[in-house]
Tab-separated table of C-alpha atoms in Angstrom:
chain	number	residue	atom	x	y	z
A	21	MET	CA	78.833	117.731	97.986
A	22	SER	CA	81.254	117.851	100.898
A	23	LYS	CA	80.155	117.694	104.513
A	24	LYS	CA	80.966	121.391	104.896
A	25	GLU	CA	78.559	122.273	102.077
A	26	ALA	CA	75.762	119.992	103.284
A	27	GLY	CA	74.189	122.659	105.514
A	28	PRO	CA	72.902	122.461	109.044
A	29	ARG	CA	71.519	119.222	110.430
A	30	VAL	CA	67.727	119.233	110.320
A	31	CYS	CA	66.145	117.525	113.335
A	32	SER	CA	63.325	117.755	115.839
A	33	LEU	CA	65.630	119.413	118.395
A	34	ALA	CA	66.317	122.261	115.978
A	35	ALA	CA	62.583	122.600	115.332
A	36	ALA	CA	61.804	122.631	119.064
A	37	LEU	CA	64.495	125.233	119.732
A	38	GLU	CA	63.128	127.393	116.930
A	39	LEU	CA	59.857	127.479	118.849
A	40	VAL	CA	60.825	127.536	122.540
A	41	GLY	CA	64.610	127.828	122.673
A	42	GLU	CA	64.820	131.562	123.199
A	43	LYS	CA	65.196	133.124	126.668
A	44	TRP	CA	61.928	135.068	126.689
A	45	SER	CA	59.895	132.118	125.439
A	46	LEU	CA	61.229	129.880	128.196
A	47	LEU	CA	60.592	132.541	130.827
A	48	VAL	CA	57.026	133.008	129.549
A	49	LEU	CA	56.472	129.264	129.913
A	50	ARG	CA	57.989	129.344	133.410
A	51	GLU	CA	55.529	132.018	134.463
A	52	VAL	CA	52.500	130.231	133.024
A	53	PHE	CA	53.631	127.013	134.765
A	54	TYR	CA	53.841	129.044	137.995
A	55	GLY	CA	50.241	130.169	137.456
A	56	VAL	CA	50.919	133.687	136.155
A	57	ARG	CA	48.662	133.859	133.099
A	58	ARG	CA	48.049	137.534	132.406
A	59	PHE	CA	50.234	139.766	130.265
A	60	GLU	CA	51.064	142.272	133.020
A	61	GLY	CA	52.187	139.583	135.460
A	62	ILE	CA	54.248	137.799	132.839
A	63	ALA	CA	55.856	141.095	131.806
A	64	GLN	CA	56.688	142.005	135.402
A	65	ASN	CA	58.126	138.605	136.343
A	66	THR	CA	60.187	138.076	133.191
A	67	GLY	CA	61.395	141.619	132.589
A	68	ALA	CA	60.757	141.105	128.875
A	69	PRO	CA	60.229	144.231	126.785
A	70	ARG	CA	56.504	144.526	125.983
A	71	ASP	CA	56.962	144.236	122.215
A	72	VAL	CA	59.155	141.144	122.622
A	73	LEU	CA	56.681	139.603	125.063
A	74	THR	CA	53.777	140.224	122.679
A	75	THR	CA	55.696	138.519	119.873
A	76	ARG	CA	56.645	135.506	122.023
A	77	LEU	CA	53.106	135.042	123.349
A	78	ARG	CA	51.725	135.180	119.810
A	79	LYS	CA	54.321	132.695	118.557
A	80	LEU	CA	53.663	130.243	121.401
A	81	SER	CA	49.906	130.586	120.895
A	82	ASP	CA	50.107	130.170	117.115
A	83	ALA	CA	52.203	127.036	117.619
A	84	GLY	CA	49.662	125.534	120.025
A	85	VAL	CA	51.862	125.658	123.138
A	86	LEU	CA	49.690	128.298	124.804
A	87	GLN	CA	46.029	129.096	124.358
A	88	ARG	CA	44.713	132.639	124.671
A	89	VAL	CA	41.448	132.668	126.637
A	90	GLN	CA	39.298	135.749	127.143
A	91	TYR	CA	38.336	136.301	130.785
A	92	SER	CA	36.668	139.726	130.472
A	93	GLU	CA	34.485	141.255	127.783
A	94	ARG	CA	34.480	144.845	129.082
A	95	PRO	CA	37.218	145.699	128.690
A	96	PRO	CA	38.320	142.760	126.539
A	97	ARG	CA	41.079	140.940	128.442
A	98	SER	CA	42.740	137.594	127.884
A	99	GLU	CA	45.001	135.247	129.757
A	100	TYR	CA	47.267	132.464	128.573
A	101	GLN	CA	46.831	128.802	129.443
A	102	LEU	CA	49.014	125.824	128.672
A	103	THR	CA	47.768	123.410	126.044
A	104	GLN	CA	48.667	119.715	126.090
A	105	ALA	CA	51.797	120.580	124.095
A	106	GLY	CA	52.685	123.195	126.720
A	107	LEU	CA	52.052	120.839	129.627
A	108	GLU	CA	54.362	118.270	128.041
A	109	LEU	CA	57.223	120.791	128.305
A	110	ALA	CA	57.121	120.546	132.131
A	111	PRO	CA	59.769	117.806	132.423
A	112	THR	CA	62.091	119.723	130.108
A	113	LEU	CA	61.695	122.957	132.060
A	114	LEU	CA	62.118	121.198	135.412
A	115	THR	CA	65.268	119.452	134.219
A	116	LEU	CA	66.684	122.723	132.884
A	117	LEU	CA	65.820	124.438	136.181
A	118	GLN	CA	67.648	121.734	138.140
A	119	TRP	CA	70.630	121.975	135.798
A	120	GLY	CA	70.715	125.736	136.380
A	121	GLN	CA	70.629	125.253	140.141
A	122	ARG	CA	73.640	122.969	139.903
A	123	TRP	CA	75.758	124.555	137.170
A	124	ALA	CA	74.712	128.203	136.766
A	125	THR	CA	76.182	129.067	140.134
A	126	ASP	CA	76.131	132.830	139.694
A	127	VAL	CA	72.335	132.966	140.049
A	128	PRO	CA	70.344	132.279	143.207
A	129	ALA	CA	68.567	128.944	143.366
A	130	THR	CA	64.816	128.924	142.996
A	131	ARG	CA	63.337	128.913	146.475
A	132	ALA	CA	60.114	127.080	145.628
A	133	ALA	CA	60.133	123.291	145.617
A	134	PHE	CA	57.940	121.377	143.223
A	135	ILE	CA	55.896	118.768	145.047
A	136	HIS	CA	54.847	115.644	143.151
A	137	ASP	CA	51.335	114.284	143.697
A	138	CYS	CA	52.911	111.573	145.903
A	139	GLY	CA	53.601	114.376	148.401
A	140	GLU	CA	57.387	114.440	148.070
A	141	PRO	CA	59.624	117.168	146.610
A	142	LEU	CA	60.327	116.432	142.967
A	143	GLN	CA	63.791	115.602	141.717
A	144	ALA	CA	63.370	115.176	137.967
A	145	VAL	CA	65.446	112.413	136.382
A	146	LEU	CA	65.522	110.870	132.943
A	147	THR	CA	65.213	107.100	132.866
A	148	CYS	CA	65.260	104.507	130.133
A	149	ARG	CA	61.759	103.150	129.603
A	150	ALA	CA	63.142	99.710	128.667
A	151	CYS	CA	65.448	99.035	131.628
A	152	GLY	CA	64.486	101.728	134.154
A	153	ARG	CA	68.071	102.914	134.726
A	154	HIS	CA	68.934	106.608	134.982
A	155	VAL	CA	70.291	108.220	131.823
A	156	THR	CA	73.499	110.162	132.434
A	157	GLY	CA	74.595	111.224	128.957
A	158	THR	CA	77.751	109.130	129.135
A	159	ASP	CA	75.748	105.951	128.584
A	160	LEU	CA	74.327	106.852	125.158
A	161	THR	CA	75.275	106.001	121.593
A	162	ILE	CA	73.591	106.943	118.324
A	163	ASP	CA	72.303	104.309	115.905
A	164	ARG	CA	71.631	106.166	112.663
A	165	GLU	CA	70.099	103.060	111.084
A	166	ARG	CA	67.387	102.517	113.686
A	167	GLU	CA	64.183	104.534	113.803
A	168	PRO	CA	63.426	106.270	117.118
A	169	PRO	CA	60.658	104.660	119.181
A	170	PRO	CA	57.174	106.098	118.697
A	171	THR	CA	56.266	108.894	121.066
A	172	THR	CA	53.653	108.103	123.670
A	173	GLY	CA	51.849	110.208	126.224
């Protein structure tokens, strides 16, 4: 079988993008990170069509990224909360937000600063756990023989 016939590369990035790599899903997560947890608020702040928003919320909940929690019995009403899997997307969203502020110049920058628990405004960076240096993208190679390091929390 030739490389052309081999099909798409299967990897964890493709799986992650299948789950959260669509515009409305990312905007839903943005809103929940910002503390907007109810359907109406999420709909208003994202501009997502209601049927699309319903589908994305269900998909994110079914995948364990969000958890639907009832806050009223009469009438029955629910809100969405981040699970551990959802919380672990924070660095990815913050990095993407910063990238957008720098490179997507046709949109206004987000006015709110994220403050780290040290009290300073957050500037998210990716560093190598082994040496502590910043990762730039030009300093990486791929070793297809070596297994990736185990994930840790």
